[in-house]
C-alpha cells in the first residue's frame, strides 16, 4: 500500500526508536498521518504524500483524484455525496479537508456496515425522502459529487436504467448551487491492461459506440463487479439535456506511462458547471 510505503520512507531514520506497526496500523482504513505529523513535529503531510504517490508511479484510484480535486477547490465548502458507499470519501472531505458533507446511500446494508464512517460527517440519509426533504427546503450545496453511480447496473433493463439516471440527474441539479462532479468507469480503455482490475469482456468484438454491460474482476477484493459502459456521446447529450457545461474532463492514469499517452485509465471525471 502506497500510504505505508510513504510512512516507512518518512520514518526510515527512526526505525530503531519506534514500533513502526503503531504508525502503520491507522493507515489500513484511511489516509491519516496525524501520528506521524505529531512525531516529526510537522504538518500537511497529505500534500507531500500526493507528490510521493505520483513520483513512484502509483496507479491513480478515483478516490485519490476526487480528494485531490476538492483539496485544491477551497471554494467548495459544502459537498453533497450522492451514492456515498462506504463513506470513506465523505469522511476525508469532512474531517481532513474541512468540508461540510451531507451523504446519501440507497443501500442500507452498506450504511449499517460502515456506520462509524457516517457518524463522522454532518448529515446522511438512506431513503430518497431524505433528498426530497432537502430539495423541498431549497437546500443547496457548493458542489455535488456523484461517484460511480451512473455506470452502476441500476436496474435489470437499459430502459429502466435510463429512467433512474434521469431521476438522479434531476436530484443532482436540484441540490447543486453551481457545480457537479460526476465519476464514471472510463469507457475508452477496455482493451488496455489495468493495475486494479481485469475487464471480463469480448475485446475482439467490442464496439465503443454501443452500451455494454460486463463484469470486472477487482484485484484488491478478488470479487467481480458489474458495470455499464456507455459511449461518451451519451454523457455529452445527457449533460446538455440538463443544461450542464463540461468545464473539464479528468482521467485516472498510470504515471509510469510515457508523457505522450496514458497506457490505461479506469476512471473518468466530469467537472460540470450549471449554465444560467
Short mmCIF file of C-alpha atoms in Angstrom, two decimals:
data_model
loop_
_atom_site.label_atom_id
_atom_site.label_comp_id
_atom_site.label_asym_id
_atom_site.label_seq_id
_atom_site.Cartn_x
_atom_site.Cartn_y
_atom_site.Cartn_z
CA UNK A 1 0.00 0.00 0.00
CA UNK A 2 1.35 3.38 -1.04
CA UNK A 3 0.47 5.09 2.28
CA UNK A 4 2.56 2.60 4.25
CA UNK A 5 5.49 2.96 1.86
CA UNK A 6 5.34 6.72 2.39
CA UNK A 7 5.34 6.38 6.20
CA UNK A 8 8.30 3.98 6.15
CA UNK A 9 10.11 6.45 3.90
CA UNK A 10 9.40 9.33 6.31
CA UNK A 11 10.39 7.33 9.42
CA UNK A 12 13.33 5.41 7.98
CA UNK A 13 15.83 7.17 10.29
CA UNK A 14 13.81 6.33 13.42
CA UNK A 15 13.10 2.62 12.94
CA UNK A 16 15.35 1.68 15.89
CA UNK A 17 13.49 4.06 18.20
CA UNK A 18 9.85 3.32 17.42
CA UNK A 19 7.39 0.50 16.89
CA UNK A 20 6.65 1.06 13.21
CA UNK A 21 3.45 -1.02 13.38
CA UNK A 22 1.85 1.62 15.61
CA UNK A 23 2.28 4.15 12.82
CA UNK A 24 1.20 1.84 10.01
CA UNK A 25 -1.97 0.40 11.57
CA UNK A 26 -4.09 3.60 11.32
CA UNK A 27 -3.46 3.61 7.57
CA UNK A 28 -5.22 0.32 6.94
CA UNK A 29 -8.61 2.02 6.63
CA UNK A 30 -7.90 5.65 5.84
CA UNK A 31 -5.28 8.23 4.94
CA UNK A 32 -4.41 9.61 8.37
CA UNK A 33 -0.91 10.93 9.04
CA UNK A 34 -1.72 12.60 12.40
CA UNK A 35 0.59 10.33 14.43
CA UNK A 36 3.50 10.84 12.03
CA UNK A 37 2.99 14.61 11.95
CA UNK A 38 3.00 14.70 15.75
CA UNK A 39 6.15 12.58 15.96
CA UNK A 40 8.02 14.55 13.30
CA UNK A 41 6.60 17.88 14.52
CA UNK A 42 5.45 18.80 11.05
CA UNK A 43 2.19 19.44 9.21
CA UNK A 44 0.47 18.95 5.85
CA UNK A 45 1.89 15.52 5.05
CA UNK A 46 -1.14 14.99 2.81
CA UNK A 47 0.39 17.31 0.21
CA UNK A 48 3.80 15.65 0.46
CA UNK A 49 2.16 12.23 0.14
CA UNK A 50 0.45 13.35 -3.05
CA UNK A 51 3.84 14.17 -4.63
CA UNK A 52 5.31 10.92 -3.31
CA UNK A 53 2.41 8.92 -4.73
CA UNK A 54 2.75 10.48 -8.15
CA UNK A 55 6.52 10.11 -8.15
CA UNK A 56 6.63 6.38 -7.52
CA UNK A 57 4.09 5.66 -10.25
CA UNK A 58 1.06 4.58 -8.24
CA UNK A 59 -1.98 3.95 -10.36
CA UNK A 60 -4.45 6.70 -9.59
CA UNK A 61 -7.67 5.49 -7.99
CA UNK A 62 -10.84 7.51 -8.41
CA UNK A 63 -11.00 8.40 -4.72
CA UNK A 64 -7.50 9.91 -4.85
CA UNK A 65 -8.46 12.10 -7.80
CA UNK A 66 -11.64 13.22 -6.05
CA UNK A 67 -9.78 14.11 -2.86
CA UNK A 68 -7.07 15.93 -4.83
CA UNK A 69 -9.75 17.88 -6.69
CA UNK A 70 -11.53 19.07 -3.54
CA UNK A 71 -8.27 19.81 -1.73
CA UNK A 72 -7.47 22.36 -4.45
CA UNK A 73 -11.02 23.73 -4.73
CA UNK A 74 -11.25 25.65 -1.46
CA UNK A 75 -14.37 27.49 -2.65
CA UNK A 76 -16.47 24.34 -2.39
CA UNK A 77 -17.11 24.36 1.34
CA UNK A 78 -20.31 22.28 1.33
CA UNK A 79 -20.48 18.97 -0.56
CA UNK A 80 -23.31 16.51 -1.13
CA UNK A 81 -22.04 12.96 -1.77
CA UNK A 82 -24.72 11.19 -3.85
CA UNK A 83 -24.14 7.43 -3.63
CA UNK A 84 -21.58 7.62 -0.82
CA UNK A 85 -20.93 3.87 -0.41
CA UNK A 86 -18.51 3.22 2.46
CA UNK A 87 -18.41 6.99 3.18
CA UNK A 88 -14.61 6.97 3.04
CA UNK A 89 -14.51 9.92 0.65
CA UNK A 90 -17.18 11.78 2.64
CA UNK A 91 -15.18 11.20 5.80
CA UNK A 92 -11.95 12.57 4.33
CA UNK A 93 -13.71 15.60 2.83
CA UNK A 94 -15.34 16.38 6.18
CA UNK A 95 -12.51 15.66 8.60
CA UNK A 96 -9.33 16.22 6.59
CA UNK A 97 -10.39 18.93 4.13
CA UNK A 98 -12.85 20.68 6.47
CA UNK A 99 -15.82 20.48 4.11
CA UNK A 100 -19.35 20.20 5.45
CA UNK A 101 -20.57 16.94 3.92
CA UNK A 102 -24.06 15.52 3.50
CA UNK A 103 -24.31 11.99 2.09
CA UNK A 104 -26.93 9.74 0.54
CA UNK A 105 -26.57 5.96 0.10
CA UNK A 106 -29.52 3.86 -1.04
CA UNK A 107 -28.04 0.57 0.23
CA UNK A 108 -28.88 0.48 3.94
CA UNK A 109 -26.76 -2.65 4.44
CA UNK A 110 -23.68 -0.70 3.41
CA UNK A 111 -24.66 2.23 5.63
CA UNK A 112 -25.09 -0.07 8.63
CA UNK A 113 -21.80 -1.83 7.97
CA UNK A 114 -19.90 1.46 7.76
CA UNK A 115 -22.00 3.43 10.25
CA UNK A 116 -18.89 4.65 12.10
CA UNK A 117 -17.81 6.49 8.95
CA UNK A 118 -21.26 8.01 8.53
CA UNK A 119 -21.30 9.23 12.14
CA UNK A 120 -18.29 11.44 11.36
CA UNK A 121 -20.00 13.58 8.71
CA UNK A 122 -22.53 16.39 9.02
CA UNK A 123 -25.65 14.56 7.80
CA UNK A 124 -26.68 11.42 5.93
CA UNK A 125 -29.73 9.51 4.76
CA UNK A 126 -30.61 6.17 3.20
CA UNK A 127 -34.07 6.89 1.89
CA UNK A 128 -34.98 9.09 -1.07
CA UNK A 129 -37.29 11.06 1.22
CA UNK A 130 -34.06 12.45 2.73
CA UNK A 131 -33.25 14.09 -0.61
CA UNK A 132 -36.84 15.13 -1.22
CA UNK A 133 -36.86 16.90 2.14
CA UNK A 134 -33.65 18.79 1.33
CA UNK A 135 -34.98 19.84 -2.07
CA UNK A 136 -38.32 20.96 -0.58
CA UNK A 137 -36.37 23.24 1.77
CA UNK A 138 -34.31 24.54 -1.19
CA UNK A 139 -31.12 23.26 0.47
CA UNK A 140 -28.24 23.62 -1.99
CA UNK A 141 -24.56 22.73 -1.87
CA UNK A 142 -21.43 24.33 -3.32
CA UNK A 143 -20.64 21.03 -5.03
CA UNK A 144 -22.48 17.75 -5.60
CA UNK A 145 -20.40 14.59 -6.01
CA UNK A 146 -21.79 11.53 -7.81
CA UNK A 147 -19.12 8.82 -7.95
CA UNK A 148 -19.53 5.53 -9.87
CA UNK A 149 -23.32 5.69 -9.73
CA UNK A 150 -24.29 6.32 -13.35
CA UNK A 151 -22.21 3.35 -14.58
CA UNK A 152 -23.72 1.05 -11.95
CA UNK A 153 -26.33 -1.55 -13.04
CA UNK A 154 -29.20 0.38 -11.53
CA UNK A 155 -31.94 -1.89 -12.92
CA UNK A 156 -32.35 -5.10 -14.97
CA UNK A 157 -33.04 -3.35 -18.30
CA UNK A 158 -31.47 -0.37 -20.05
CA UNK A 159 -34.88 1.32 -20.33
CA UNK A 160 -35.29 1.18 -16.55
CA UNK A 161 -31.68 2.29 -16.01
CA UNK A 162 -32.13 5.36 -18.21
CA UNK A 163 -35.25 6.35 -16.29
CA UNK A 164 -33.32 6.12 -13.00
CA UNK A 165 -30.41 8.12 -14.46
CA UNK A 166 -32.83 10.91 -15.35
CA UNK A 167 -34.17 10.87 -11.78
CA UNK A 168 -30.61 11.04 -10.43
CA UNK A 169 -29.71 13.95 -12.70
CA UNK A 170 -32.78 15.84 -11.53
CA UNK A 171 -31.65 15.35 -7.93
CA UNK A 172 -28.06 16.44 -8.66
CA UNK A 173 -29.16 19.63 -10.38
CA UNK A 174 -31.70 20.46 -7.66
CA UNK A 175 -29.11 20.02 -4.89
CA UNK A 176 -26.29 21.94 -6.58
CA UNK A 177 -25.77 25.69 -6.43
CA UNK A 178 -23.49 25.59 -9.47
CA UNK A 179 -21.01 22.69 -9.51
CA UNK A 180 -21.37 18.92 -10.05
CA UNK A 181 -18.58 16.32 -10.14
CA UNK A 182 -19.54 13.03 -11.82
CA UNK A 183 -17.25 9.98 -11.85
CA UNK A 184 -17.81 7.08 -14.26
CA UNK A 185 -15.91 3.98 -15.32
CA UNK A 186 -13.74 5.10 -18.23
CA UNK A 187 -15.22 3.57 -21.42
CA UNK A 188 -12.16 4.30 -23.57
CA UNK A 189 -9.59 1.75 -22.35
CA UNK A 190 -11.33 -1.61 -22.40
CA UNK A 191 -8.51 -3.30 -24.33
CA UNK A 192 -5.80 -1.95 -22.01
CA UNK A 193 -4.17 -3.77 -19.10
CA UNK A 194 -5.32 -2.40 -15.74
CA UNK A 195 -3.38 -2.44 -12.48
CA UNK A 196 -6.53 -2.72 -10.38
CA UNK A 197 -8.94 -4.97 -12.28
CA UNK A 198 -9.40 -7.43 -15.12
CA UNK A 199 -12.13 -6.45 -17.58
CA UNK A 200 -14.02 -9.63 -18.45
CA UNK A 201 -15.15 -8.58 -21.90
CA UNK A 202 -15.02 -9.75 -25.50
CA UNK A 203 -12.26 -7.34 -26.52
CA UNK A 204 -12.17 -8.51 -30.14
CA UNK A 205 -15.80 -7.68 -30.93
CA UNK A 206 -16.18 -4.74 -28.54
CA UNK A 207 -17.81 -1.63 -30.03
CA UNK A 208 -17.01 1.67 -28.31
CA UNK A 209 -20.07 3.27 -29.86
CA UNK A 210 -22.52 1.00 -28.05
CA UNK A 211 -23.63 0.43 -24.47
CA UNK A 212 -22.16 -2.67 -22.82
CA UNK A 213 -22.77 -4.47 -19.53
CA UNK A 214 -19.91 -6.65 -18.34
CA UNK A 215 -18.06 -7.83 -15.25
CA UNK A 216 -14.69 -6.81 -13.85
CA UNK A 217 -12.52 -8.87 -11.52
CA UNK A 218 -11.26 -6.44 -8.86
CA UNK A 219 -7.78 -7.42 -7.70
CA UNK A 220 -7.95 -5.88 -4.21
CA UNK A 221 -11.09 -7.80 -3.17
CA UNK A 222 -10.92 -10.70 -5.65
CA UNK A 223 -14.61 -10.06 -6.31
CA UNK A 224 -16.47 -9.43 -9.53
CA UNK A 225 -18.38 -6.22 -10.14
CA UNK A 226 -20.81 -5.49 -12.96
CA UNK A 227 -20.53 -2.12 -14.71
CA UNK A 228 -22.29 -0.42 -17.60
CA UNK A 229 -20.05 1.29 -20.16
CA UNK A 230 -21.70 3.85 -22.42
CA UNK A 231 -20.12 5.92 -25.21
CA UNK A 232 -19.02 9.44 -24.30
CA UNK A 233 -21.65 10.84 -26.64
CA UNK A 234 -24.30 9.52 -24.26
CA UNK A 235 -22.91 11.64 -21.42
CA UNK A 236 -22.44 14.69 -23.62
CA UNK A 237 -26.12 14.55 -24.62
CA UNK A 238 -27.18 13.82 -21.03
CA UNK A 239 -25.36 16.87 -19.66
CA UNK A 240 -26.63 19.07 -22.47
CA UNK A 241 -30.19 18.00 -21.69
CA UNK A 242 -29.75 19.14 -18.09
CA UNK A 243 -28.10 22.41 -19.11
CA UNK A 244 -24.69 21.44 -17.75
CA UNK A 245 -21.41 22.59 -19.27
CA UNK A 246 -18.35 20.34 -19.20
CA UNK A 247 -15.68 22.55 -17.67
CA UNK A 248 -13.02 19.84 -17.59
CA UNK A 249 -12.55 16.09 -18.04
CA UNK A 250 -10.08 14.28 -15.78
CA UNK A 251 -8.87 10.74 -16.39
CA UNK A 252 -7.05 8.47 -13.99
CA UNK A 253 -3.73 7.37 -15.40
CA UNK A 254 -0.70 5.22 -14.86
CA UNK A 255 2.10 7.64 -14.00
CA UNK A 256 4.76 5.21 -15.24
CA UNK A 257 3.37 5.52 -18.76
CA UNK A 258 5.19 7.89 -21.07
CA UNK A 259 4.29 11.55 -21.37
CA UNK A 260 2.72 11.17 -24.80
CA UNK A 261 -0.14 8.90 -23.83
CA UNK A 262 -1.99 7.22 -20.97
CA UNK A 263 -1.49 3.47 -21.25
CA UNK A 264 -4.63 2.75 -19.22
CA UNK A 265 -7.35 4.65 -17.40
CA UNK A 266 -10.06 3.10 -15.25
CA UNK A 267 -11.98 6.23 -14.30
CA UNK A 268 -13.19 9.42 -15.93
CA UNK A 269 -14.36 12.51 -14.06
CA UNK A 270 -16.63 15.21 -15.46
CA UNK A 271 -16.18 18.62 -13.87
CA UNK A 272 -19.55 20.25 -14.60
CA UNK A 273 -20.99 23.74 -14.21
CA UNK A 274 -24.69 24.61 -14.35
CA UNK A 275 -25.45 27.08 -17.13
CA UNK A 276 -27.54 30.07 -16.19
#
